[in-house]
PDB file of C-alpha atoms in Angstrom:
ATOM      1  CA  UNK W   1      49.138   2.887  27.960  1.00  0.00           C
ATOM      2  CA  UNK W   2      47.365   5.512  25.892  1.00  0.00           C
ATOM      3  CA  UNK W   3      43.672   4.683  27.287  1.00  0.00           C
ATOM      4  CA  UNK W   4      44.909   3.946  30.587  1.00  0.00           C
ATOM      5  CA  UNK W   5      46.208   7.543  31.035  1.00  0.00           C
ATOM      6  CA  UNK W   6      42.835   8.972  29.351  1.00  0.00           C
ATOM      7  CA  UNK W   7      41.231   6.872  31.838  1.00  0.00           C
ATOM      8  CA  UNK W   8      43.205   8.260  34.449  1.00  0.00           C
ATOM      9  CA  UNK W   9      42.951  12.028  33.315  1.00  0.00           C
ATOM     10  CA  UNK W  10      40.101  13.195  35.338  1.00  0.00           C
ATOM     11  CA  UNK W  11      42.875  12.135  38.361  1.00  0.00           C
ATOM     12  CA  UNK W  12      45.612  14.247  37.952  1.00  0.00           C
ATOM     13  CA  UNK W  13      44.321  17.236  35.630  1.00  0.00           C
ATOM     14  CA  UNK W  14      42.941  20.030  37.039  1.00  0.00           C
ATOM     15  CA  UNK W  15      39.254  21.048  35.065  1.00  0.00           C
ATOM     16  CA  UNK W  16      40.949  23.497  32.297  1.00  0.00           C
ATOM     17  CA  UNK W  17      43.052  20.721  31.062  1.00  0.00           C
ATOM     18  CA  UNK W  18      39.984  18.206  31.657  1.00  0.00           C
ATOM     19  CA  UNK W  19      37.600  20.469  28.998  1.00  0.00           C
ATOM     20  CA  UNK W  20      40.983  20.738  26.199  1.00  0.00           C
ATOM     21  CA  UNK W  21      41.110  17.023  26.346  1.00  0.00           C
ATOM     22  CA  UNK W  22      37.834  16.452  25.803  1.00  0.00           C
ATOM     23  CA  UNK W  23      37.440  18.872  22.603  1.00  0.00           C
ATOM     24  CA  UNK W  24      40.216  17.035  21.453  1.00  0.00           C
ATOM     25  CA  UNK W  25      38.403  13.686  21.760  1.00  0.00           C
ATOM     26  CA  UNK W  26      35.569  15.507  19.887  1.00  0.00           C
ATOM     27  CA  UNK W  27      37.813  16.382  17.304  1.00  0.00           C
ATOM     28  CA  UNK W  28      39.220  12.738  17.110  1.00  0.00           C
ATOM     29  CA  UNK W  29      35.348  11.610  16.641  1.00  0.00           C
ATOM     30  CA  UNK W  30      35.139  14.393  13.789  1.00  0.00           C
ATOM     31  CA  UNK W  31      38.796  12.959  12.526  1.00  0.00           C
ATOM     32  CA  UNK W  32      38.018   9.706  12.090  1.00  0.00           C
ATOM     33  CA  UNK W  33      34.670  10.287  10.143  1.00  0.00           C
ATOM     34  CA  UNK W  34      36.544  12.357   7.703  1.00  0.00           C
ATOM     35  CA  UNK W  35      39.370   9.366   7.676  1.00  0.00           C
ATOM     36  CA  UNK W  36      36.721   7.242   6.817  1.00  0.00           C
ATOM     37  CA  UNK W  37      35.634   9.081   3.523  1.00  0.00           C
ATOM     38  CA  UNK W  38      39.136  10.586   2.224  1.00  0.00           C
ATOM     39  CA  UNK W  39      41.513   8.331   3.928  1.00  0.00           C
ATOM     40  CA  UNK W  40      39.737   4.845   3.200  1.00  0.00           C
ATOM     41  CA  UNK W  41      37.574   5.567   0.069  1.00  0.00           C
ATOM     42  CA  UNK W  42      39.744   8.554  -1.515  1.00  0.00           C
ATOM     43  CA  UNK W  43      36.375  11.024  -1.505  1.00  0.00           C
ATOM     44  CA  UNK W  44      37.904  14.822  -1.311  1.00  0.00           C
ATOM     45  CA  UNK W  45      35.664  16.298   1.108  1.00  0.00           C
ATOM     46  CA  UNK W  46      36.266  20.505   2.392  1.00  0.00           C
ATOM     47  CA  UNK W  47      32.731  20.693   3.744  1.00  0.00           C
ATOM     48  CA  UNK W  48      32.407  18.243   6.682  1.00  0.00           C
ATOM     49  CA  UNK W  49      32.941  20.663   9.029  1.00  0.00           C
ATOM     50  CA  UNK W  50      28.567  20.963   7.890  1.00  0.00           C
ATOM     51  CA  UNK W  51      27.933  18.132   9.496  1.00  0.00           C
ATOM     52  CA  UNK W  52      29.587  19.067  12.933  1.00  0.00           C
ATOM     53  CA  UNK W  53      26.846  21.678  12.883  1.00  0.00           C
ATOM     54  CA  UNK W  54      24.119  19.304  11.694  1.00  0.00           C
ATOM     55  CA  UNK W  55      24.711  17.511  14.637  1.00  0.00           C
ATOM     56  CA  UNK W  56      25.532  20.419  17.369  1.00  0.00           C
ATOM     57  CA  UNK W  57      22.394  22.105  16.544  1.00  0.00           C
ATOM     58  CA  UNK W  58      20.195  18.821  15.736  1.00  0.00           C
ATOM     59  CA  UNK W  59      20.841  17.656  19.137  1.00  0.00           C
ATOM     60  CA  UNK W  60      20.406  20.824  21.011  1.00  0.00           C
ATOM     61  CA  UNK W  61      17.268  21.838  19.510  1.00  0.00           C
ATOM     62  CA  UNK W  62      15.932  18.380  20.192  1.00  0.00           C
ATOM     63  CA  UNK W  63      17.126  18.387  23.678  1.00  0.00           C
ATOM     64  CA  UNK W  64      15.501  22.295  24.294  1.00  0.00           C
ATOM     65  CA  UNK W  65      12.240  20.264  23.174  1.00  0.00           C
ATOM     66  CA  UNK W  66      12.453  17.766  25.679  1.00  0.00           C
ATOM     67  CA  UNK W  67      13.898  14.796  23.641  1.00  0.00           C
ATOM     68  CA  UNK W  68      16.093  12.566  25.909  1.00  0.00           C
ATOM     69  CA  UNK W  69      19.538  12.533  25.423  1.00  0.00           C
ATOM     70  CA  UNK W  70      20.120   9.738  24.436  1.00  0.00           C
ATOM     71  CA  UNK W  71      17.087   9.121  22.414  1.00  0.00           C
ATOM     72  CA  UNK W  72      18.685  12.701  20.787  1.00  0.00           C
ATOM     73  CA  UNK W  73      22.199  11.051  20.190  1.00  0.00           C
ATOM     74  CA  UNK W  74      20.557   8.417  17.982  1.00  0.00           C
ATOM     75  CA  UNK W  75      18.219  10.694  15.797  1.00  0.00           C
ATOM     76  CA  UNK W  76      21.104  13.547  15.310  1.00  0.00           C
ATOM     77  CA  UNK W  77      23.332  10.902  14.344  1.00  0.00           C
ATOM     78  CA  UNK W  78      20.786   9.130  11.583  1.00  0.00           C
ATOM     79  CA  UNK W  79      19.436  12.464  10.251  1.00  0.00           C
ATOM     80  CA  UNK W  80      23.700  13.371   9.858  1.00  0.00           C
ATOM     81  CA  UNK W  81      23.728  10.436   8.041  1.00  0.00           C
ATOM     82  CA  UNK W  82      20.817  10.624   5.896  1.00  0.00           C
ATOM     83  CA  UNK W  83      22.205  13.860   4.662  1.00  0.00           C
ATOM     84  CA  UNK W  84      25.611  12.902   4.002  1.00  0.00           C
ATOM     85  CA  UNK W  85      24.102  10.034   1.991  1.00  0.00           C
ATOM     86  CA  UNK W  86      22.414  12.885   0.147  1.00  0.00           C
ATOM     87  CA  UNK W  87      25.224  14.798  -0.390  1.00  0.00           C
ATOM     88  CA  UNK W  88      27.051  11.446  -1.582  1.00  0.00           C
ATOM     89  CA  UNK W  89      24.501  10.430  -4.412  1.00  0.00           C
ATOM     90  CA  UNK W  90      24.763  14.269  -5.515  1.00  0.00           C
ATOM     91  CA  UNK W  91      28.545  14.423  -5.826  1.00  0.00           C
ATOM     92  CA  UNK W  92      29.201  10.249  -6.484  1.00  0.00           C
ATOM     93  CA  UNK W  93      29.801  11.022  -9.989  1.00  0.00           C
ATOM     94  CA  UNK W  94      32.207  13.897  -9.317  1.00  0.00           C
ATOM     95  CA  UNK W  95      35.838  13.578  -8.703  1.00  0.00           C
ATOM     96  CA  UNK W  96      38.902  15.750  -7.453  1.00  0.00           C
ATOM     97  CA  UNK W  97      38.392  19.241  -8.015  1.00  0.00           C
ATOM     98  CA  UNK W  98      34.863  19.036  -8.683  1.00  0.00           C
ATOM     99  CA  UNK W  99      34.093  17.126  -5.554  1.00  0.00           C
ATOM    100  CA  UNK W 100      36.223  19.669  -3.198  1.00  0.00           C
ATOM    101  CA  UNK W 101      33.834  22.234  -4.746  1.00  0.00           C
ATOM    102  CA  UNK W 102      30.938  20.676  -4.489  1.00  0.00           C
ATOM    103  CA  UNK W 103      31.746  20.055  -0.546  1.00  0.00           C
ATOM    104  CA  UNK W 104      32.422  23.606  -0.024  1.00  0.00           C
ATOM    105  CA  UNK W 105      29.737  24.543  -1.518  1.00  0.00           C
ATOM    106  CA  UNK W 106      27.736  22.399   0.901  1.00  0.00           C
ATOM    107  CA  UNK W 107      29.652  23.768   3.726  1.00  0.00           C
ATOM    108  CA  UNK W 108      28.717  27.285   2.763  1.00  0.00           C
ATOM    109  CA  UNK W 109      25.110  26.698   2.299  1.00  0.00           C
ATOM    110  CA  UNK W 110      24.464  24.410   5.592  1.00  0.00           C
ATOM    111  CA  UNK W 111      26.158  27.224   7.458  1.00  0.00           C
ATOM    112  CA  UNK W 112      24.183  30.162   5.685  1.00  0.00           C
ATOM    113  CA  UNK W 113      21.424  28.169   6.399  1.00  0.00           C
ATOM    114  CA  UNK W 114      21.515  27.744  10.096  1.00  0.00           C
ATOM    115  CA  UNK W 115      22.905  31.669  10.474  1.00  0.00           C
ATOM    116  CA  UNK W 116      20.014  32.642   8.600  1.00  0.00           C
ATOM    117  CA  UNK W 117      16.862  30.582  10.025  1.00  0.00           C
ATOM    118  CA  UNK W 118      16.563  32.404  13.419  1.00  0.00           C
ATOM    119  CA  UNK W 119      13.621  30.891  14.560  1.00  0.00           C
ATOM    120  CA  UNK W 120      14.716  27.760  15.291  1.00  0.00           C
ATOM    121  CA  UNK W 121      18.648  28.145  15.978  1.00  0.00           C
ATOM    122  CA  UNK W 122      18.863  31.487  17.276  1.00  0.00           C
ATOM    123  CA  UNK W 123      20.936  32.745  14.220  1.00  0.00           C
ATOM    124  CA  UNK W 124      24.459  34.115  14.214  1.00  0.00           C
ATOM    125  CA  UNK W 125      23.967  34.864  18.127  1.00  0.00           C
ATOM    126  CA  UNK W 126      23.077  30.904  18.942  1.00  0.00           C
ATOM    127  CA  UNK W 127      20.632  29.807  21.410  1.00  0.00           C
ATOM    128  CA  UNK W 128      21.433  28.148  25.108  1.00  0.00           C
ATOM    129  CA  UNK W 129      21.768  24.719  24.941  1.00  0.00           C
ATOM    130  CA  UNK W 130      20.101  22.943  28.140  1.00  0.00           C
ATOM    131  CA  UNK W 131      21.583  21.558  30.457  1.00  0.00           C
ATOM    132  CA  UNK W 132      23.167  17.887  29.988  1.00  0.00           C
ATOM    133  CA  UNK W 133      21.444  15.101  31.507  1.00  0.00           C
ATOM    134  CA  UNK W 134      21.790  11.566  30.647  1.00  0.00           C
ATOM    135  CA  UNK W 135      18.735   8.932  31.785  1.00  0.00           C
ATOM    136  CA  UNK W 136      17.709  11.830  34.067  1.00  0.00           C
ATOM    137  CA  UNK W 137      20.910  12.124  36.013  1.00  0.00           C
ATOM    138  CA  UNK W 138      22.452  15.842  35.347  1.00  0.00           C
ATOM    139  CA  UNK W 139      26.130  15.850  34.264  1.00  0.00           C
ATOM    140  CA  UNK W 140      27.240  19.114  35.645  1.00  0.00           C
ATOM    141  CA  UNK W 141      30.823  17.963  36.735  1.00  0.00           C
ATOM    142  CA  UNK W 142      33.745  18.517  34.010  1.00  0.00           C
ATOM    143  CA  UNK W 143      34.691  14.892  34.578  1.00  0.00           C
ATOM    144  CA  UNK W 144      31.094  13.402  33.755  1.00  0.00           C
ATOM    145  CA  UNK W 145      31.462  15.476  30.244  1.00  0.00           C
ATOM    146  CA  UNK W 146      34.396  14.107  29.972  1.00  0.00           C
ATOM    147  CA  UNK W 147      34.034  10.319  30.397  1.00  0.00           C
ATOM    148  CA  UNK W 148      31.081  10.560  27.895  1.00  0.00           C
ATOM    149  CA  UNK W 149      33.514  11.938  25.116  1.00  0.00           C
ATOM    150  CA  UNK W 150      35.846   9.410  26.234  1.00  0.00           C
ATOM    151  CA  UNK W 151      32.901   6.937  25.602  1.00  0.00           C
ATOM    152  CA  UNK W 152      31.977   7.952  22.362  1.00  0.00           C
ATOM    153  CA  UNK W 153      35.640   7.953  21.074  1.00  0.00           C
ATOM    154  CA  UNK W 154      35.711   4.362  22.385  1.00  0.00           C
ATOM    155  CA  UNK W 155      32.614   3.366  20.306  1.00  0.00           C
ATOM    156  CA  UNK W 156      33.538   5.057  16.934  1.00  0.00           C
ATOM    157  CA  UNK W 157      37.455   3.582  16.680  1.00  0.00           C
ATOM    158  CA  UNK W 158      36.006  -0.256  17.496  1.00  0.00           C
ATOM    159  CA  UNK W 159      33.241   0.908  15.316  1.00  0.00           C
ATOM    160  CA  UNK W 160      35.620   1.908  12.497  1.00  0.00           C
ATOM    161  CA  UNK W 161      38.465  -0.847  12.991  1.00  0.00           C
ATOM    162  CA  UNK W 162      35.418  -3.523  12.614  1.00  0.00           C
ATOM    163  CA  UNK W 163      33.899  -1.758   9.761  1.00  0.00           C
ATOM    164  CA  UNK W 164      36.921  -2.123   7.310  1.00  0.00           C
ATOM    165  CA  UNK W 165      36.514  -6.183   8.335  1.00  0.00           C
ATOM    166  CA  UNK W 166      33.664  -6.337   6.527  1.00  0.00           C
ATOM    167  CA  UNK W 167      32.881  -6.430   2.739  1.00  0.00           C
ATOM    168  CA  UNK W 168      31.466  -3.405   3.032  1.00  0.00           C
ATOM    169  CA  UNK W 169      34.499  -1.506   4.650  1.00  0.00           C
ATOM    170  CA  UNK W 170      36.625  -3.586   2.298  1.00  0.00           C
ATOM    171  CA  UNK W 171      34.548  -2.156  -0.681  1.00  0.00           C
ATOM    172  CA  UNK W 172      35.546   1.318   0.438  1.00  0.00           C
ATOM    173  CA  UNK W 173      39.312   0.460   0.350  1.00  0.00           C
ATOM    174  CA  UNK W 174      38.820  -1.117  -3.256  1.00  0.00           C
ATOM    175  CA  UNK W 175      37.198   1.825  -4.621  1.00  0.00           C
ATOM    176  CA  UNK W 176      39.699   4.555  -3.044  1.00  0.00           C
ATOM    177  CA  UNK W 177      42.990   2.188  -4.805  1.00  0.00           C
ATOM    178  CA  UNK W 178      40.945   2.203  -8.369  1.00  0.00           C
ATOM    179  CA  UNK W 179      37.237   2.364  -9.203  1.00  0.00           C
ATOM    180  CA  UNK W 180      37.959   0.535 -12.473  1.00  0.00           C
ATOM    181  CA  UNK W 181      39.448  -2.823 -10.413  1.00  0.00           C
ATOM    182  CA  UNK W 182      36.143  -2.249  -7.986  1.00  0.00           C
ATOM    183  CA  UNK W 183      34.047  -2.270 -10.920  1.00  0.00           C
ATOM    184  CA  UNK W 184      35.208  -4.958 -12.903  1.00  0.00           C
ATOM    185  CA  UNK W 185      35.210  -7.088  -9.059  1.00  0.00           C
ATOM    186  CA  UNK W 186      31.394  -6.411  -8.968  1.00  0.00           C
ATOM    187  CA  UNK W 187      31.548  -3.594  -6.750  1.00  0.00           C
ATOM    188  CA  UNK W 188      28.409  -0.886  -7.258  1.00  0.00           C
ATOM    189  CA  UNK W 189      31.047   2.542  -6.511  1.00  0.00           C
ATOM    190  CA  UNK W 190      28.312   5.101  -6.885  1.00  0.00           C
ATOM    191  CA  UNK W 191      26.369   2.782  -4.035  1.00  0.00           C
ATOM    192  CA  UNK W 192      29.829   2.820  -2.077  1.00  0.00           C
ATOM    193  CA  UNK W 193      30.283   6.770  -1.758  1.00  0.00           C
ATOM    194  CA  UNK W 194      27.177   7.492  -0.831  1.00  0.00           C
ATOM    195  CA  UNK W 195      27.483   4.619   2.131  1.00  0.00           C
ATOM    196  CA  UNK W 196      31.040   6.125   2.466  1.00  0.00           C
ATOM    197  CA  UNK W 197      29.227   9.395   2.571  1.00  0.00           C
ATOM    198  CA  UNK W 198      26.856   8.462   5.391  1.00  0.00           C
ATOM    199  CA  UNK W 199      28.889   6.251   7.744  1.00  0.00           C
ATOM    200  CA  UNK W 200      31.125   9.457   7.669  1.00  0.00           C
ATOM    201  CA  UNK W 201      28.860  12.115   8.443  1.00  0.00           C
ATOM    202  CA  UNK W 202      26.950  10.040  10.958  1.00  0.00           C
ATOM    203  CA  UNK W 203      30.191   9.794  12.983  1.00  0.00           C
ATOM    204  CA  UNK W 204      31.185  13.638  12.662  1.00  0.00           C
ATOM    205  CA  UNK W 205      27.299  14.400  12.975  1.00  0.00           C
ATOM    206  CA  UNK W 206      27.944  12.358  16.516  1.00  0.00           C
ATOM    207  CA  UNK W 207      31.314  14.920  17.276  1.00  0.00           C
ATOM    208  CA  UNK W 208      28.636  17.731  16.849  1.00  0.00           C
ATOM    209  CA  UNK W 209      26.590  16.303  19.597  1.00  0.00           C
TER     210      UNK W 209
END
């Protein structure tokens, strides 16, 4: 009933409504990455926010130089996950308090950084993101915007429900209910934060976009 009626929105809601329910959906994208690395592998993180601006700028700076969109959507997403695999094998021997620092800290520098380095990201005052266009077609109309959030929340909770099917996804739940029954099962935790790290900012680097 719930995705009929999302599927139905554009229908009956007038375009105000249309553009809250779509941040929303973003926000769902940006949910379920963090769910992914506090809720399923028990990795304190109060920086991921970062990565919703990894992506958001990523993606428009590509797209200002021409990059397709969807070509964009793919590279934003690895490079968000490329970092947050960084970030992982920095803090994957931390734990609690240390790790919530450690995230902030990230946070703080990520957005320092893109306030700071003008050239590129326009600074504090932003830059204009070009207009959306996916395989050439513009997408000017509130509902088009909105169907392509609704798409990408689609992809990311099959993508998530599948991923805790497999051993990796599995590994993640082992390691968040005790890293000392993962280890002595054979499981490598350092390796699994920093995948737990990088599946999760990929998917909030993707609610930037």
């Amino acid at each position: 009933l719930v995705v009929l009626l999302l599927i139905a929105a554009p229908l009956f809601l007038q375009n105000y409504y249309l553009a809250e329910l779509g941040l929303m959906l973003v926000y769902a994208i940006a949910g379920i990455g963090l769910m992914i690395l506090t809720g399923h592998t028990g990795q304190v993180s109060f920086g991921h926010a970062a990565f919703l601006g990894i992506g958001a700028y990523c993606h428009s700076i590509l797209l200002s130089h021409g990059v397709p969109f969807s070509v964009s959507v793919v590279l934003t997403v690895t490079l968000s996950g490329v970092i947050g695999m960084l970030l992982g094998r920095s803090a994957s021997k931390m734990h609690g308090f240390y790790l919530a620092i450690a995230t902030l800290a990230f946070l703080i520098l990520v957005e320092t950084f893109l306030g700071e380095w003008e050239a590129v990201t326009g600074g504090h005052t932003g830059f204009k993101v070009p207009a959306l266009k996916l395989f050439g077609m513009p997408l000017k109309a509130m509902w088009q915007q909105y169907y392509l959030d609704l798409f990408f929340v689609f992809v990311v909770v099959l993508g998530a429900a599948n991923l805790f099917r497999t051993p990796t996804g599995r590994s993640f739940l082992a390691v968040r209910d005790s890293e000392l029954s993962a280890r002595s099962l054979g499981v490598s935790v350092e390796w699994v934060k920093i995948q737990s790290f990088g599946v999760s900012a990929a998917i909030t680097g993707l609610a930037g976009v």
